[in-house]
Short mmCIF file of C-alpha atoms in Angstrom, two decimals:
data_model
loop_
_atom_site.label_atom_id
_atom_site.label_comp_id
_atom_site.label_asym_id
_atom_site.label_seq_id
_atom_site.Cartn_x
_atom_site.Cartn_y
_atom_site.Cartn_z
CA MET T 1385 -18.32 -86.06 -58.35
CA ARG T 1386 -17.97 -89.13 -56.13
CA CYS T 1387 -14.87 -90.80 -54.77
CA PHE T 1388 -13.64 -92.74 -51.73
CA TYR T 1389 -11.79 -91.21 -48.84
CA TRP T 1390 -10.39 -91.72 -45.35
CA SER T 1391 -10.61 -89.30 -42.47
CA ASN T 1392 -9.46 -88.75 -38.92
CA SER T 1393 -10.55 -86.89 -35.84
CA SER T 1394 -8.31 -83.89 -36.43
CA ARG T 1395 -10.57 -82.98 -39.36
CA ARG T 1396 -7.95 -83.76 -41.94
CA PHE T 1397 -8.64 -86.00 -44.85
CA GLY T 1398 -6.89 -88.31 -47.25
CA PHE T 1399 -7.68 -88.53 -50.93
CA VAL T 1400 -7.50 -91.12 -53.64
CA CYS T 1401 -7.03 -88.77 -56.60
CA ALA T 1402 -3.78 -86.79 -56.77
CA LEU T 1403 -3.12 -83.47 -58.50
CA GLY T 1404 -1.00 -83.93 -61.60
CA LEU T 1405 -1.31 -87.72 -61.78
CA SER T 1406 -4.40 -87.74 -63.95
CA ALA T 1407 -7.65 -85.91 -64.50
CA ALA T 1408 -9.31 -88.35 -62.12
CA TYR T 1409 -8.19 -85.84 -59.48
CA VAL T 1410 -10.98 -83.60 -60.71
CA ALA T 1411 -13.67 -86.25 -61.13
CA VAL T 1412 -14.16 -89.97 -61.44
CA THR T 1413 -17.12 -91.90 -62.73
CA GLY T 1414 -18.72 -95.17 -61.65
CA ALA T 1415 -18.73 -98.37 -63.61
CA SER T 1416 -20.47 -101.70 -63.17
CA GLY T 1417 -19.54 -105.23 -64.17
CA GLN T 1418 -16.11 -106.81 -64.13
CA PRO T 1419 -13.76 -105.09 -66.60
CA GLN T 1420 -12.15 -107.46 -69.08
CA ALA T 1421 -8.71 -106.12 -68.14
CA CYS T 1422 -8.95 -107.72 -64.69
CA GLY T 1423 -7.51 -111.17 -64.03
CA PRO T 1424 -4.53 -113.45 -64.58
CA GLY T 1425 -2.06 -112.14 -67.12
CA ALA T 1426 -2.51 -108.50 -66.15
CA GLY T 1427 0.17 -106.71 -64.15
CA PRO T 1428 0.32 -106.54 -60.34
CA CYS T 1429 -2.16 -104.27 -58.56
CA ASP T 1430 0.50 -102.74 -56.31
CA MET T 1431 2.90 -101.67 -59.09
CA PRO T 1432 2.40 -99.24 -62.02
CA HIS T 1433 2.56 -100.81 -65.49
CA ASN T 1434 1.62 -99.92 -69.05
CA MET T 1435 -1.23 -102.42 -69.40
CA PRO T 1436 -4.81 -101.75 -68.24
CA GLY T 1437 -6.13 -103.62 -65.21
CA CYS T 1438 -4.32 -105.84 -62.72
CA ASP T 1439 -4.20 -109.49 -61.73
CA ASP T 1440 -6.38 -109.43 -58.59
CA VAL T 1441 -9.92 -109.56 -59.97
CA ASP T 1442 -11.72 -108.25 -56.88
CA CYS T 1443 -9.26 -105.41 -56.33
CA CYS T 1444 -9.15 -104.54 -60.03
CA GLU T 1445 -12.94 -104.37 -60.29
CA THR T 1446 -13.14 -102.15 -57.20
CA VAL T 1447 -10.53 -99.70 -58.49
CA CYS T 1448 -11.97 -99.50 -62.00
CA ALA T 1449 -15.43 -98.78 -60.63
CA VAL T 1450 -13.91 -95.61 -59.18
CA ASN T 1451 -11.56 -94.76 -62.06
CA PRO T 1452 -12.43 -96.54 -65.32
CA ALA T 1453 -9.21 -95.29 -66.94
CA CYS T 1454 -7.34 -97.88 -64.87
CA CYS T 1455 -9.00 -100.60 -66.96
CA GLN T 1456 -9.32 -98.66 -70.19
CA GLN T 1457 -5.85 -97.09 -70.57
CA GLN T 1458 -3.11 -98.17 -68.17
CA TRP T 1459 -2.56 -99.09 -64.52
CA ASP T 1460 -0.64 -95.98 -63.49
CA ALA T 1461 0.50 -94.57 -60.13
CA LEU T 1462 -2.98 -93.28 -59.38
CA CYS T 1463 -4.44 -96.77 -59.85
CA VAL T 1464 -1.84 -98.14 -57.43
CA GLN T 1465 -2.86 -95.52 -54.87
CA LEU T 1466 -6.50 -96.44 -55.34
CA ALA T 1467 -5.69 -100.13 -54.92
CA ALA T 1468 -3.75 -99.42 -51.74
CA LYS T 1469 -6.75 -97.60 -50.30
CA LEU T 1470 -9.70 -99.58 -51.59
CA CYS T 1471 -8.35 -103.12 -51.60
CA VAL T 1472 -6.62 -103.12 -48.25
CA GLY T 1473 -8.21 -100.33 -46.25
CA GLY T 1474 -6.67 -97.37 -44.45
CA GLY T 1475 -2.99 -97.31 -45.35
CA ALA T 1476 -1.02 -98.58 -48.31
CA ASN T 1477 -0.19 -102.25 -48.82
CA VAL T 1478 3.25 -101.21 -50.09
CA CYS T 1479 5.62 -98.68 -48.60
CA ALA T 1480 5.66 -96.42 -51.66
CA GLY T 1481 1.91 -95.78 -51.67
CA ALA T 1482 1.59 -94.62 -48.05
CA PRO T 1483 -1.02 -91.88 -47.48
CA GLU T 1484 -0.40 -89.08 -45.01
CA ILE T 1485 -2.09 -89.24 -41.60
CA PHE T 1486 -2.34 -86.71 -38.80
CA LEU T 1487 -2.78 -86.44 -35.05
CA GLY T 1488 -5.97 -88.14 -33.88
CA ASN T 1489 -7.74 -91.29 -35.08
CA THR T 1490 -7.40 -93.05 -38.42
CA ASP T 1491 -9.42 -96.19 -39.19
CA PHE T 1492 -7.52 -99.00 -40.92
CA SER T 1493 -7.72 -102.58 -42.12
CA THR T 1494 -4.88 -105.05 -42.73
CA VAL T 1495 -7.20 -107.75 -44.09
CA ASN T 1496 -5.60 -109.30 -47.21
CA ALA T 1497 -2.50 -107.10 -46.86
CA THR T 1498 0.79 -108.70 -47.83
CA THR T 1499 4.10 -108.47 -45.94
CA ASP T 1500 6.17 -105.85 -47.72
CA GLY T 1501 8.89 -104.73 -45.28
CA VAL T 1502 11.96 -106.44 -43.90
CA GLU T 1503 12.29 -107.83 -40.39
CA THR T 1504 12.98 -105.15 -37.79
CA PRO T 1505 16.32 -105.26 -35.94
CA GLY T 1506 14.58 -105.88 -32.61
CA ASP T 1507 12.56 -104.19 -29.87
CA CYS T 1508 9.22 -105.65 -30.91
CA GLY T 1509 8.91 -107.68 -27.72
CA PRO T 1510 9.90 -110.93 -26.03
CA PHE T 1511 7.62 -113.17 -28.11
CA GLY T 1512 7.80 -114.31 -31.72
CA ASP T 1513 10.18 -113.09 -34.40
CA GLU T 1514 10.89 -109.49 -35.45
CA GLN T 1515 8.72 -109.35 -38.59
CA VAL T 1516 5.62 -107.13 -38.91
CA TYR T 1517 3.18 -109.34 -40.82
CA HIS T 1518 0.43 -108.23 -43.22
CA GLU T 1519 1.40 -104.62 -42.73
CA ILE T 1520 0.05 -101.39 -44.17
CA TRP T 1521 1.95 -98.09 -44.26
CA PHE T 1522 1.29 -94.45 -43.37
CA ASP T 1523 3.34 -91.25 -43.59
CA TYR T 1524 3.28 -88.74 -40.73
CA ASN T 1525 4.72 -85.23 -41.20
CA ALA T 1526 5.46 -83.98 -37.70
CA ASP T 1527 3.76 -80.71 -36.77
CA PHE T 1528 5.52 -80.52 -33.39
CA THR T 1529 8.83 -81.42 -31.76
CA GLY T 1530 8.67 -83.94 -28.94
CA THR T 1531 7.47 -87.50 -28.44
CA LEU T 1532 4.75 -89.06 -30.59
CA GLN T 1533 2.58 -91.88 -29.25
CA ILE T 1534 1.28 -94.37 -31.86
CA THR T 1535 -1.24 -96.88 -30.55
CA THR T 1536 -3.95 -99.45 -31.23
CA CYS T 1537 -4.66 -99.60 -27.48
CA GLU T 1538 -8.25 -98.99 -26.38
CA GLU T 1539 -7.21 -97.31 -23.13
CA LEU T 1540 -5.33 -94.71 -25.18
CA GLY T 1541 -7.97 -94.08 -27.84
CA GLY T 1542 -7.01 -96.68 -30.46
CA SER T 1543 -8.41 -100.14 -31.16
CA ALA T 1544 -7.79 -103.43 -32.97
CA ASP T 1545 -9.68 -106.71 -33.37
CA TYR T 1546 -6.50 -108.79 -33.78
CA ASP T 1547 -2.98 -109.17 -32.31
CA SER T 1548 -1.32 -106.03 -33.69
CA ARG T 1549 2.30 -104.91 -34.07
CA LEU T 1550 3.68 -101.42 -34.82
CA ALA T 1551 6.99 -100.12 -36.18
CA ALA T 1552 8.25 -96.67 -37.19
CA TYR T 1553 11.07 -95.22 -39.30
CA VAL T 1554 12.57 -91.74 -39.55
CA THR T 1555 12.01 -91.46 -43.30
CA CYS T 1556 9.21 -91.28 -45.82
CA THR T 1557 11.25 -92.75 -48.66
CA CYS T 1558 11.10 -96.40 -49.58
CA PRO T 1559 12.17 -98.97 -48.79
CA ALA T 1560 12.00 -98.11 -45.09
CA ASP T 1561 15.10 -100.02 -44.03
CA ASN T 1562 16.63 -100.68 -40.66
CA ALA T 1563 19.10 -97.82 -41.05
CA ASN T 1564 16.11 -95.54 -40.40
CA PHE T 1565 14.43 -97.77 -37.80
CA LEU T 1566 13.10 -95.98 -34.68
CA GLY T 1567 11.27 -98.70 -32.80
CA CYS T 1568 8.76 -101.52 -32.69
CA ASN T 1569 6.11 -102.69 -30.23
CA ASP T 1570 4.08 -105.86 -30.09
CA ASP T 1571 2.17 -105.66 -26.78
CA ASP T 1572 1.52 -102.43 -24.84
CA PRO T 1573 3.46 -102.90 -21.58
CA ASN T 1574 1.47 -100.43 -19.46
CA ASN T 1575 -2.22 -101.02 -20.22
CA PRO T 1576 -4.68 -103.95 -20.17
CA CYS T 1577 -4.91 -103.80 -23.97
CA GLY T 1578 -1.45 -105.35 -24.14
CA THR T 1579 -2.46 -108.53 -22.32
CA GLY T 1580 -4.20 -111.65 -23.60
CA GLY T 1581 -7.46 -110.42 -22.12
CA GLY T 1582 -7.03 -107.11 -23.90
CA GLY T 1583 -6.20 -108.62 -27.29
CA PHE T 1584 -2.41 -108.04 -27.38
CA HIS T 1585 -2.60 -104.52 -28.79
CA SER T 1586 0.32 -102.17 -29.33
CA THR T 1587 1.75 -98.79 -28.28
CA LEU T 1588 4.93 -97.22 -29.64
CA GLU T 1589 6.52 -93.90 -28.70
CA ILE T 1590 9.06 -92.20 -30.98
CA PRO T 1591 10.93 -88.87 -30.96
CA VAL T 1592 9.78 -86.48 -33.71
CA THR T 1593 10.99 -83.13 -35.02
CA VAL T 1594 8.65 -80.60 -36.59
CA GLY T 1595 8.90 -80.70 -40.40
CA SER T 1596 10.37 -84.22 -40.54
CA CYS T 1597 8.50 -87.16 -42.08
CA TYR T 1598 8.05 -90.58 -40.46
CA LYS T 1599 6.94 -93.92 -41.88
CA ILE T 1600 4.47 -95.83 -39.68
CA ARG T 1601 4.06 -99.59 -40.22
CA VAL T 1602 0.88 -101.27 -38.90
CA GLY T 1603 0.68 -105.06 -39.01
CA GLY T 1604 0.34 -108.27 -37.02
CA PHE T 1605 2.27 -110.58 -34.68
CA THR T 1606 2.21 -113.67 -36.92
CA GLU T 1607 1.25 -114.78 -40.42
CA GLY T 1608 -2.28 -115.38 -39.17
CA ASP T 1609 -2.81 -111.96 -37.56
CA MET T 1610 -4.72 -109.39 -39.59
CA GLY T 1611 -7.86 -107.37 -39.00
CA THR T 1612 -9.28 -103.88 -38.54
CA GLY T 1613 -8.88 -101.13 -36.01
CA THR T 1614 -8.22 -97.50 -35.23
CA LEU T 1615 -4.70 -96.06 -35.15
CA ARG T 1616 -4.32 -93.20 -32.69
CA LEU T 1617 -1.54 -90.57 -32.84
CA ASP T 1618 -0.98 -88.13 -29.96
CA PRO T 1619 1.80 -85.97 -28.58
CA VAL T 1620 3.06 -87.42 -25.29
CA ASN T 1621 2.76 -85.34 -22.13
CA ILE T 1622 -0.02 -83.11 -23.42
CA PRO T 1623 0.00 -79.89 -21.35
CA ASP T 1624 -2.84 -79.43 -18.85
CA ALA T 1625 -3.70 -76.23 -20.70
CA CYS T 1626 -4.61 -78.37 -23.71
CA VAL T 1627 -6.40 -81.11 -21.79
CA ASN T 1628 -8.53 -78.51 -19.98
CA GLY T 1629 -8.46 -75.77 -22.63
CA ILE T 1630 -11.70 -73.91 -23.28
CA GLY T 1631 -10.73 -70.95 -25.48
CA ASP T 1632 -10.92 -70.54 -29.23
CA CYS T 1633 -7.64 -71.65 -30.84
CA LEU T 1634 -7.99 -69.04 -33.61
CA GLN T 1635 -8.42 -66.03 -31.31
CA VAL T 1636 -6.65 -64.34 -28.43
CA ASN T 1637 -8.78 -66.11 -25.83
CA GLY T 1638 -7.80 -64.75 -22.42
CA SER T 1639 -6.51 -68.06 -21.11
CA VAL T 1640 -3.66 -70.53 -21.57
CA GLY T 1641 -4.09 -73.23 -24.20
CA CYS T 1642 -7.19 -73.70 -26.32
CA SER T 1643 -10.07 -76.12 -26.80
CA ASP T 1644 -8.74 -78.28 -29.67
CA GLN T 1645 -6.39 -80.66 -27.84
CA ALA T 1646 -4.32 -81.86 -30.79
CA CYS T 1647 -3.89 -78.35 -32.18
CA CYS T 1648 -3.07 -76.93 -28.76
CA ALA T 1649 -0.43 -79.57 -28.07
CA ALA T 1650 1.25 -79.04 -31.44
CA ILE T 1651 1.39 -75.25 -31.00
CA CYS T 1652 2.61 -75.40 -27.40
CA ALA T 1653 5.33 -77.91 -28.27
CA ASN T 1654 6.85 -75.24 -30.50
CA ASN T 1655 5.89 -72.21 -28.38
CA PRO T 1656 5.49 -73.17 -24.69
CA ASP T 1657 4.33 -69.64 -23.77
CA CYS T 1658 0.99 -70.45 -25.45
CA CYS T 1659 0.32 -72.94 -22.65
CA ASP T 1660 2.34 -71.30 -19.85
CA VAL T 1661 1.64 -67.57 -20.22
CA ASP T 1662 -1.32 -66.84 -22.50
CA TRP T 1663 -2.80 -67.76 -25.87
CA ASP T 1664 -1.82 -64.57 -27.68
CA GLN T 1665 -1.99 -63.50 -31.32
CA ALA T 1666 1.15 -65.44 -32.24
CA CYS T 1667 -0.46 -68.63 -30.93
CA ALA T 1668 -3.70 -67.92 -32.81
CA ASP T 1669 -1.84 -67.22 -36.05
CA ALA T 1670 0.13 -70.46 -35.71
CA ALA T 1671 -3.07 -72.42 -35.08
CA ALA T 1672 -4.62 -71.05 -38.29
CA THR T 1673 -1.75 -72.25 -40.47
CA ASP T 1674 -0.15 -75.19 -38.65
CA CYS T 1675 -3.15 -77.13 -37.31
CA GLY T 1676 -5.90 -78.90 -39.15
CA ALA T 1677 -8.78 -76.72 -40.31
CA LEU T 1678 -10.74 -75.18 -37.43
CA PRO T 1679 -14.20 -73.55 -37.50
CA CYS T 1680 -13.99 -69.78 -37.98
CA GLY T 1681 -15.77 -66.79 -39.41
CA PRO T 1682 -17.98 -65.64 -40.83
CA ILE T 1683 -15.76 -63.98 -43.41
CA ASP T 1684 -16.79 -60.64 -44.87
CA THR T 1685 -17.85 -61.16 -48.49
CA SER T 1686 -19.02 -57.59 -49.10
CA ALA T 1687 -16.02 -56.88 -51.36
CA ALA T 1688 -17.26 -59.42 -53.92
CA ASN T 1689 -18.50 -58.04 -57.25
CA LEU T 1690 -19.82 -61.44 -58.39
CA ASP T 1691 -22.03 -63.87 -56.46
CA GLU T 1692 -21.81 -67.50 -57.49
CA GLY T 1693 -25.52 -67.74 -56.67
CA GLU T 1694 -25.35 -71.40 -55.68
CA PRO T 1695 -27.22 -72.39 -52.49
CA CYS T 1696 -25.22 -74.81 -50.39
CA GLY T 1697 -26.06 -78.35 -51.48
CA ASP T 1698 -26.67 -77.44 -55.13
CA GLU T 1699 -24.29 -77.90 -58.07
CA THR T 1700 -24.83 -75.17 -60.68
CA ASN T 1701 -21.34 -74.70 -62.12
CA GLY T 1702 -19.82 -78.16 -61.98
CA GLY T 1703 -17.80 -77.60 -65.16
CA CYS T 1704 -16.67 -80.77 -66.88
CA ASN T 1705 -18.13 -82.80 -63.99
CA SER T 1706 -21.63 -81.77 -65.15
CA THR T 1707 -23.72 -82.98 -68.07
CA PRO T 1708 -23.85 -80.77 -70.03
CA PRO T 1709 -20.77 -78.86 -68.81
CA ALA T 1710 -21.68 -75.75 -66.79
CA PHE T 1711 -19.42 -72.83 -65.92
CA THR T 1712 -19.54 -69.40 -64.30
CA ASP T 1713 -17.88 -66.86 -66.61
CA ILE T 1714 -15.49 -64.38 -64.99
CA VAL T 1715 -13.06 -61.64 -66.04
CA SER T 1716 -9.79 -60.39 -64.63
CA GLY T 1717 -10.27 -58.49 -61.39
CA ASP T 1718 -13.38 -60.37 -60.31
CA VAL T 1719 -13.86 -61.16 -56.63
CA ILE T 1720 -16.34 -64.03 -56.39
CA ALA T 1721 -18.44 -64.91 -53.34
CA GLY T 1722 -19.03 -68.65 -53.47
CA THR T 1723 -20.16 -71.57 -51.35
CA ALA T 1724 -18.84 -75.11 -51.12
CA TRP T 1725 -19.41 -78.39 -49.28
CA GLY T 1726 -17.93 -81.86 -49.03
CA ASP T 1727 -20.02 -84.59 -47.45
CA GLY T 1728 -20.97 -88.24 -47.78
CA GLY T 1729 -18.17 -89.14 -50.20
CA THR T 1730 -18.82 -86.35 -52.67
CA ARG T 1731 -18.22 -82.62 -52.93
CA ASP T 1732 -19.30 -79.46 -54.70
CA THR T 1733 -16.86 -78.47 -57.46
CA ASP T 1734 -17.01 -74.89 -58.78
CA TRP T 1735 -15.58 -74.09 -62.22
CA TYR T 1736 -14.98 -70.47 -63.28
CA ARG T 1737 -14.22 -69.87 -66.97
CA ILE T 1738 -11.93 -67.00 -67.99
CA ASN T 1739 -10.94 -66.02 -71.53
CA VAL T 1740 -7.50 -64.47 -71.94
CA THR T 1741 -7.20 -62.20 -74.99
CA SER T 1742 -4.26 -60.86 -76.97
CA ALA T 1743 -4.94 -57.48 -75.38
CA ASP T 1744 -3.94 -58.97 -71.99
CA ASP T 1745 -0.48 -59.75 -73.40
CA ALA T 1746 0.95 -56.22 -73.21
CA ASP T 1747 4.55 -57.20 -74.00
CA GLY T 1748 3.55 -59.45 -76.89
CA ASP T 1749 5.49 -62.53 -75.78
CA GLY T 1750 2.44 -64.81 -76.06
CA GLN T 1751 2.18 -65.43 -72.30
CA VAL T 1752 0.42 -63.96 -69.26
CA ASP T 1753 0.15 -64.88 -65.59
CA ILE T 1754 -3.17 -65.78 -63.97
CA HIS T 1755 -3.28 -65.25 -60.21
CA TYR T 1756 -6.03 -66.97 -58.19
CA ASN T 1757 -6.37 -66.84 -54.42
CA VAL T 1758 -9.00 -67.91 -51.95
CA LEU T 1759 -10.19 -67.00 -48.44
CA ALA T 1760 -12.61 -69.47 -46.86
CA GLU T 1761 -14.46 -70.61 -43.76
CA LEU T 1762 -13.73 -74.26 -44.64
CA PRO T 1763 -10.69 -75.86 -46.32
CA ILE T 1764 -10.78 -74.75 -49.97
CA VAL T 1765 -8.24 -75.53 -52.67
CA SER T 1766 -8.07 -73.66 -55.97
CA PHE T 1767 -5.99 -74.27 -59.08
CA LEU T 1768 -6.03 -73.62 -62.81
CA LEU T 1769 -7.20 -76.16 -65.39
CA VAL T 1770 -6.40 -76.18 -69.08
CA ASP T 1771 -8.34 -78.18 -71.68
CA PRO T 1772 -5.87 -78.51 -74.59
CA VAL T 1773 -8.26 -80.63 -76.66
CA GLY T 1774 -11.35 -78.56 -76.00
CA ASN T 1775 -13.76 -81.44 -75.44
CA CYS T 1776 -14.11 -81.27 -71.63
CA ASN T 1777 -12.73 -84.80 -71.31
CA LEU T 1778 -11.48 -85.13 -67.76
CA ASP T 1779 -8.55 -87.32 -68.82
CA ASP T 1780 -7.22 -84.53 -71.07
CA LEU T 1781 -7.20 -81.72 -68.52
CA GLU T 1782 -3.89 -80.23 -67.37
CA THR T 1783 -2.94 -78.32 -64.20
CA PRO T 1784 -0.09 -75.93 -65.10
CA GLY T 1785 0.15 -73.76 -62.00
CA THR T 1786 0.53 -73.76 -58.24
CA VAL T 1787 -2.19 -74.47 -55.69
CA ALA T 1788 -4.03 -71.78 -53.72
CA TYR T 1789 -5.36 -72.84 -50.33
CA SER T 1790 -7.30 -71.42 -47.41
CA GLN T 1791 -8.40 -72.83 -44.06
CA SER T 1792 -9.54 -71.32 -40.76
CA CYS T 1793 -10.36 -67.96 -42.46
CA THR T 1794 -6.69 -67.62 -43.41
CA GLN T 1795 -5.03 -67.51 -46.83
CA ILE T 1796 -2.11 -69.95 -46.81
CA GLY T 1797 -1.12 -70.86 -50.36
CA PHE T 1798 -1.31 -68.43 -53.30
CA GLY T 1799 -1.91 -69.69 -56.83
CA MET T 1800 -0.33 -68.57 -60.09
CA ALA T 1801 -0.02 -70.10 -63.56
CA THR T 1802 1.79 -68.85 -66.65
CA VAL T 1803 -0.39 -69.56 -69.70
CA ALA T 1804 -0.56 -68.84 -73.41
CA ALA T 1805 -2.42 -65.77 -74.64
CA PRO T 1806 -5.01 -65.90 -76.06
CA GLY T 1807 -6.74 -68.91 -74.52
CA GLU T 1808 -9.61 -70.26 -72.43
CA TYR T 1809 -8.94 -71.42 -68.86
CA PHE T 1810 -10.83 -72.67 -65.82
CA VAL T 1811 -10.25 -71.67 -62.21
CA PHE T 1812 -11.35 -74.58 -60.03
CA ALA T 1813 -12.44 -74.31 -56.36
CA ALA T 1814 -13.58 -77.08 -53.99
CA THR T 1815 -12.99 -78.56 -50.55
CA GLY T 1816 -9.42 -79.84 -50.44
CA THR T 1817 -6.00 -79.94 -48.83
CA ALA T 1818 -3.00 -77.59 -48.94
CA THR T 1819 -1.20 -79.92 -51.36
CA GLY T 1820 -4.08 -80.03 -53.84
CA GLY T 1821 -5.84 -83.15 -52.57
CA ALA T 1822 -9.59 -83.54 -52.53
CA VAL T 1823 -11.79 -83.69 -49.42
CA PHE T 1824 -15.10 -85.53 -49.73
CA ASP T 1825 -16.46 -85.57 -46.19
CA GLY T 1826 -16.67 -83.58 -42.96
CA TYR T 1827 -17.96 -80.30 -44.39
CA PRO T 1828 -21.73 -80.59 -44.89
CA CYS T 1829 -23.95 -77.58 -45.44
CA PRO T 1830 -24.39 -75.76 -42.11
CA LEU T 1831 -27.52 -76.59 -40.13
CA PRO T 1832 -28.98 -74.20 -37.49
CA GLY T 1833 -27.88 -75.01 -33.96
CA LEU T 1834 -25.06 -77.39 -34.90
CA PRO T 1835 -21.39 -76.51 -34.45
CA MET T 1836 -19.68 -76.88 -37.79
CA PHE T 1837 -17.79 -75.06 -40.50
CA GLY T 1838 -19.27 -72.27 -42.57
CA ASP T 1839 -19.63 -72.73 -46.32
CA ASN T 1840 -18.51 -69.35 -47.70
CA TYR T 1841 -15.39 -68.44 -49.64
CA LEU T 1842 -13.97 -65.53 -51.63
CA LEU T 1843 -12.09 -66.29 -54.84
CA CYS T 1844 -9.97 -63.52 -56.41
CA VAL T 1845 -8.71 -63.80 -59.99
CA ASN T 1846 -6.36 -61.47 -61.86
CA VAL T 1847 -4.67 -61.68 -65.26
CA VAL T 1848 -1.36 -59.79 -65.35
CA ASP T 1849 1.47 -59.56 -67.83
CA ASP T 1850 5.01 -60.73 -67.06
CA GLY T 1851 6.65 -58.83 -64.24
CA GLU T 1852 3.63 -56.78 -63.23
CA VAL T 1853 3.28 -56.58 -59.45
CA ILE T 1854 -0.15 -57.06 -57.87
CA ASP T 1855 -1.58 -57.59 -54.40
CA THR T 1856 -2.03 -61.36 -54.19
CA THR T 1857 -4.45 -61.34 -51.25
CA CYS T 1858 -8.21 -61.33 -51.55
CA PRO T 1859 -9.55 -57.86 -50.64
CA SER T 1860 -11.41 -59.07 -47.58
CA GLU T 1861 -10.38 -60.60 -44.33
CA GLN T 1862 -12.25 -61.79 -41.27
CA ASP T 1863 -13.62 -58.88 -39.23
CA PRO T 1864 -10.54 -57.69 -37.28
CA CYS T 1865 -12.69 -56.87 -34.24
CA PRO T 1866 -15.76 -59.16 -34.18
CA TRP T 1867 -16.10 -58.66 -30.41
CA ASP T 1868 -17.13 -54.99 -30.98
CA LEU T 1869 -20.79 -55.93 -31.29
CA ASN T 1870 -22.10 -52.36 -31.40
CA GLY T 1871 -19.47 -51.05 -33.84
CA SER T 1872 -18.13 -48.38 -31.50
CA GLY T 1873 -14.45 -49.19 -32.07
CA ASP T 1874 -14.07 -50.47 -28.51
CA VAL T 1875 -14.96 -53.74 -26.81
CA GLY T 1876 -16.72 -52.70 -23.63
CA ILE T 1877 -19.75 -52.90 -21.37
CA LEU T 1878 -22.30 -52.39 -24.16
CA ASP T 1879 -20.84 -55.33 -26.06
CA LEU T 1880 -20.93 -57.44 -22.90
CA LEU T 1881 -24.63 -56.59 -22.43
CA ALA T 1882 -25.32 -57.48 -26.07
CA LEU T 1883 -23.61 -60.84 -25.60
CA LEU T 1884 -25.61 -61.59 -22.46
CA ALA T 1885 -28.83 -60.65 -24.27
CA ALA T 1886 -28.01 -63.25 -26.93
CA TRP T 1887 -27.12 -65.97 -24.38
CA GLY T 1888 -28.08 -69.55 -25.16
CA PRO T 1889 -28.76 -71.41 -28.42
CA ASN T 1890 -28.43 -68.71 -31.06
CA PRO T 1891 -26.89 -69.95 -34.32
CA GLY T 1892 -25.65 -67.18 -36.58
CA ASP T 1893 -25.66 -64.49 -33.88
CA PRO T 1894 -22.63 -62.15 -34.06
CA ALA T 1895 -21.91 -62.94 -30.39
CA ASP T 1896 -21.36 -66.62 -31.21
CA PHE T 1897 -17.67 -66.00 -31.86
CA ASP T 1898 -16.64 -69.67 -32.10
CA GLY T 1899 -19.53 -70.60 -34.40
CA ASN T 1900 -20.80 -73.51 -32.27
CA GLY T 1901 -24.42 -72.37 -32.52
CA THR T 1902 -24.62 -71.22 -28.89
CA VAL T 1903 -23.61 -68.00 -27.16
CA ASP T 1904 -21.93 -69.36 -24.04
CA ILE T 1905 -19.04 -69.07 -21.59
CA PHE T 1906 -16.45 -69.60 -24.33
CA ASP T 1907 -17.74 -66.54 -26.20
CA LEU T 1908 -17.83 -64.53 -22.96
CA LEU T 1909 -14.20 -65.37 -22.22
CA THR T 1910 -13.19 -64.43 -25.77
CA LEU T 1911 -14.92 -61.06 -25.47
CA ILE T 1912 -13.24 -60.33 -22.13
CA ALA T 1913 -9.85 -61.34 -23.54
CA ASN T 1914 -10.22 -58.67 -26.23
CA TRP T 1915 -11.55 -55.91 -23.95
CA GLY T 1916 -10.59 -52.36 -24.89
CA PRO T 1917 -9.85 -50.53 -28.15
CA CYS T 1918 -10.11 -52.58 -31.33
CA PRO T 1919 -6.82 -53.29 -33.12
#
C-alpha cells in the first residue's frame, strides 16, 4: 500500500487516510491521467460535497491519484483532508482539516494557500495589519503543562523562506475565533531571524495545559507572502537534565532526565522529580505512554504459538491490499509473532483471518466479542475489519470495534469488537498511531549497527461470548530484568564484566540495552542504575 504522509522529529507521524472515513484508510491505489470529474463545475476542493472531483484541476488530479474514489464516487471528508495535505503542504488550508502535530519539527508549505481565518485582535507586531495571510492550520494536543514555543526562526530550530506570521488559539474547534485567541507574532523580537537580514521570521510563546488542544495558524505578513519552511514546537525553559540527559527514557537510568529532549521535558513538566531527583520507574512508565514512540526491546516472543513467517521487508499476508488477496488464518487463543515496517511512503500490512462459528456463541444471541491486543517494538495499531459484501473491495470494508495500540514495548490501547456469529473477520496490524492512523515512514527494517526500532510484535486474539471475562494483555512482556546478563536473578559484577566484554559496536547484543547498535556508556549507566536483585 502506498500513501502520502508528513512527519516530525519526535518520531510521530500524520496520515492522510482516517479510520472510519472510508476504506482508503486501509489502502489506496494510484491512478494516472486527469480524471474527468476535475474542473469547473465541480464542487470546492476544501469542502465535502456529494459530487465526485473538485474545481481545482491540479489539486483534484493529485488527490484522485492517491484515492480514486474521490473522482469516482464523491468528494467526502477524506478527500478534503487529502487536498489539505497534498495541495497546500504540511497543514490544512482550512481550519476544519487541521492535522495534529507534536513537539519537534514539522515541514510545511503555504504556497497557494488561501486566507481562511479572521483578523486577529492584535499583538502581531508594529507593522502591517492584523491578518494572517495565506495561512495553514495545525492542531496541537498538549502533552505537558507550561509554556510552548512555536517558531519559524532558524536560531531556534525552525525555518522559513518568506516573511512569516504565527497565531494560536486555545481551541481545536472551528472557526478559531478571537474569543479563543492566545497570541500572534510577526517578527521574532529576540533573534536575528526576526530582522530584515534574517527574513522576518516569527516566534510565539503560549501557555498550555496538558490534555488541552490548541489551534496553530501559520501564514504570512501580507497578501504576497507565502512559501515553505519548518515549524518548530518546544517547551520553554527545558530543564538542564533534558538538555544534557544521557539515560534511556524507558528505563530507570541512574540519573536525572533522559536522552530524548522533547520526551524528557514533557515528563518533567508534569513530574519535576524526574529531572530534580532521579528518573525512576514512574518516569519511565510515563515516557512509554505519554511520549512519542521510543526504541525499546527486544520483546520476548517465546509465548507465541504461531509465527507469521514474514521476513522484514516482505509482504506475504497483505489481505485485500494484495493481488490475489492473501491472509494468515488464525483461531481464538492464538498468539502470533509478527514483523512490520513502514518506510519510504509505504508500509507492511498484515491481515489475519478468523472464522467465528455458531459454537462460539454459547448464549445463542447471535453475537460474540473478539478481543485483539498487540505488544510491539515499534508503533503498531490493530483493529477488526468486516467485509459485508465478501468481495475484498476496500471501499466496502467496515471497522466495527475499538483500536488496539502499542509503542515503546508497552500495550496502551486494547481492542474489542462485538460481531455477528457466525461470520468471517480480519484482524489487521500495521505501523500506526494510537487513534488508528497510518504511519508510512520512519520504521525501516533494522540494519546491523544502526540505532533504530525493532520490527517485532505479538498479536493476541480471543473470541469470547458476552460477559465472559478474559485477560486482555498479551502473555509476554519485555524482559523485566534485561540487565541480568547471566540469568542469576541479580545484577552484579558478573553482568558488569559481560557488558565490558561486549563493549563497542555490537548490534543485537543483550548488553545493548538501548538498542543503538553499540554497547557504550549509556548501557553501563543503565546497568549500574539497576544494580542488585531483579524486580
